[in-house]
């Protein structure tokens, strides 16, 4: 199924409070941003810091994974079965998302 035919993401995320997605970047937006950049450039993930004066740790991008993002808890859960064999049923605040895993 092509991404144009997959309406599950659009339908799930459309029901979530827009405040949870304010200022975020979608996959389509990221594709546009990266379109003109060199193919051999390394992707680096910057960590977040609660203090604006302390530096954020950075690491090269190692993996990309589809997931359920729970903005209220600031955590993500895997699609399908987790390590215990449980399947997460998305709630009204859960976002279908892509998580970028840093190396190391």
mmCIF file of C-alpha atoms in Angstrom:
data_model
loop_
_atom_site.group_PDB
_atom_site.id
_atom_site.type_symbol
_atom_site.label_atom_id
_atom_site.label_comp_id
_atom_site.label_asym_id
_atom_site.label_seq_id
_atom_site.Cartn_x
_atom_site.Cartn_y
_atom_site.Cartn_z
ATOM 1 C CA UNK A 1 0.000 0.000 0.000
ATOM 2 C CA UNK A 2 1.386 3.385 -0.953
ATOM 3 C CA UNK A 3 1.547 6.262 1.506
ATOM 4 C CA UNK A 4 -1.212 7.997 -0.474
ATOM 5 C CA UNK A 5 -3.555 5.064 0.125
ATOM 6 C CA UNK A 6 -2.759 4.710 3.840
ATOM 7 C CA UNK A 7 -5.351 6.917 5.521
ATOM 8 C CA UNK A 8 -4.824 5.350 8.954
ATOM 9 C CA UNK A 9 -2.185 7.888 9.987
ATOM 10 C CA UNK A 10 -4.203 10.842 8.764
ATOM 11 C CA UNK A 11 -7.389 9.576 10.438
ATOM 12 C CA UNK A 12 -5.714 8.749 13.781
ATOM 13 C CA UNK A 13 -3.777 11.998 13.990
ATOM 14 C CA UNK A 14 -6.727 14.116 12.818
ATOM 15 C CA UNK A 15 -8.611 13.294 16.019
ATOM 16 C CA UNK A 16 -5.780 14.368 18.347
ATOM 17 C CA UNK A 17 -5.796 17.819 19.952
ATOM 18 C CA UNK A 18 -3.808 20.105 17.592
ATOM 19 C CA UNK A 19 -1.868 21.534 20.545
ATOM 20 C CA UNK A 20 0.066 18.245 20.657
ATOM 21 C CA UNK A 21 1.313 18.764 17.098
ATOM 22 C CA UNK A 22 1.866 22.532 17.132
ATOM 23 C CA UNK A 23 5.296 23.369 15.742
ATOM 24 C CA UNK A 24 6.092 19.807 14.671
ATOM 25 C CA UNK A 25 7.469 18.570 11.363
ATOM 26 C CA UNK A 26 5.671 15.921 9.334
ATOM 27 C CA UNK A 27 7.349 13.323 7.131
ATOM 28 C CA UNK A 28 6.247 15.297 4.059
ATOM 29 C CA UNK A 29 7.808 18.488 5.454
ATOM 30 C CA UNK A 30 11.058 16.683 6.240
ATOM 31 C CA UNK A 31 11.214 15.281 2.702
ATOM 32 C CA UNK A 32 10.913 18.821 1.329
ATOM 33 C CA UNK A 33 13.588 20.138 3.692
ATOM 34 C CA UNK A 34 16.023 17.344 2.771
ATOM 35 C CA UNK A 35 15.281 17.300 -0.978
ATOM 36 C CA UNK A 36 18.054 19.714 -1.997
ATOM 37 C CA UNK A 37 20.697 18.552 0.476
ATOM 38 C CA UNK A 38 23.622 16.294 -0.511
ATOM 39 C CA UNK A 39 22.808 12.570 -0.339
ATOM 40 C CA UNK A 40 26.032 11.752 1.517
ATOM 41 C CA UNK A 41 25.465 14.259 4.360
ATOM 42 C CA UNK A 42 25.245 12.572 7.781
ATOM 43 C CA UNK A 43 22.038 13.042 9.767
ATOM 44 C CA UNK A 44 22.721 14.129 13.363
ATOM 45 C CA UNK A 45 20.132 14.050 16.134
ATOM 46 C CA UNK A 46 20.446 16.802 18.743
ATOM 47 C CA UNK A 47 19.404 15.975 22.273
ATOM 48 C CA UNK A 48 17.205 18.270 24.286
ATOM 49 C CA UNK A 49 18.171 20.098 27.423
ATOM 50 C CA UNK A 50 15.953 21.728 30.002
ATOM 51 C CA UNK A 51 18.465 24.537 30.425
ATOM 52 C CA UNK A 52 19.041 26.908 27.490
ATOM 53 C CA UNK A 53 22.597 27.588 28.705
ATOM 54 C CA UNK A 54 23.732 23.930 28.754
ATOM 55 C CA UNK A 55 24.791 22.287 25.498
ATOM 56 C CA UNK A 56 22.715 19.510 23.974
ATOM 57 C CA UNK A 57 24.320 16.156 23.255
ATOM 58 C CA UNK A 58 24.384 15.192 19.584
ATOM 59 C CA UNK A 59 24.669 11.816 17.904
ATOM 60 C CA UNK A 60 24.451 10.507 14.332
ATOM 61 C CA UNK A 61 21.082 9.130 13.282
ATOM 62 C CA UNK A 62 21.152 5.322 13.472
ATOM 63 C CA UNK A 63 17.596 4.132 12.905
ATOM 64 C CA UNK A 64 14.063 5.232 12.063
ATOM 65 C CA UNK A 65 10.992 3.502 13.481
ATOM 66 C CA UNK A 66 7.243 3.916 13.177
ATOM 67 C CA UNK A 67 5.638 4.150 16.591
ATOM 68 C CA UNK A 68 2.809 5.404 18.757
ATOM 69 C CA UNK A 69 3.850 8.674 20.400
ATOM 70 C CA UNK A 70 2.114 9.509 23.676
ATOM 71 C CA UNK A 71 2.599 13.290 24.028
ATOM 72 C CA UNK A 72 1.122 13.434 27.532
ATOM 73 C CA UNK A 73 3.762 10.978 28.801
ATOM 74 C CA UNK A 74 6.512 12.083 26.349
ATOM 75 C CA UNK A 75 7.202 8.461 25.407
ATOM 76 C CA UNK A 76 6.745 6.207 22.417
ATOM 77 C CA UNK A 77 5.534 2.638 22.036
ATOM 78 C CA UNK A 78 6.199 0.251 19.161
ATOM 79 C CA UNK A 79 3.624 -0.612 16.534
ATOM 80 C CA UNK A 80 2.537 -4.211 16.711
ATOM 81 C CA UNK A 81 3.650 -6.426 19.587
ATOM 82 C CA UNK A 82 6.080 -5.201 22.230
ATOM 83 C CA UNK A 83 8.697 -7.387 23.961
ATOM 84 C CA UNK A 84 6.008 -8.815 26.256
ATOM 85 C CA UNK A 85 3.710 -9.685 23.344
ATOM 86 C CA UNK A 86 1.225 -6.896 24.082
ATOM 87 C CA UNK A 87 -0.279 -4.692 21.368
ATOM 88 C CA UNK A 88 -0.918 -1.022 22.155
ATOM 89 C CA UNK A 89 -4.415 0.136 21.250
ATOM 90 C CA UNK A 90 -4.110 3.859 20.423
ATOM 91 C CA UNK A 91 -6.105 6.252 22.535
ATOM 92 C CA UNK A 92 -7.518 9.648 21.582
ATOM 93 C CA UNK A 93 -4.248 11.425 22.466
ATOM 94 C CA UNK A 94 -1.837 8.976 20.809
ATOM 95 C CA UNK A 95 -0.096 10.054 17.611
ATOM 96 C CA UNK A 96 1.087 7.752 14.847
ATOM 97 C CA UNK A 97 4.656 8.968 14.468
ATOM 98 C CA UNK A 98 8.200 8.276 13.346
ATOM 99 C CA UNK A 99 10.953 8.205 15.948
ATOM 100 C CA UNK A 100 14.574 8.931 14.995
ATOM 101 C CA UNK A 101 17.002 6.861 17.055
ATOM 102 C CA UNK A 102 20.481 8.293 17.647
ATOM 103 C CA UNK A 103 23.567 6.072 17.542
ATOM 104 C CA UNK A 104 25.048 5.198 20.908
#
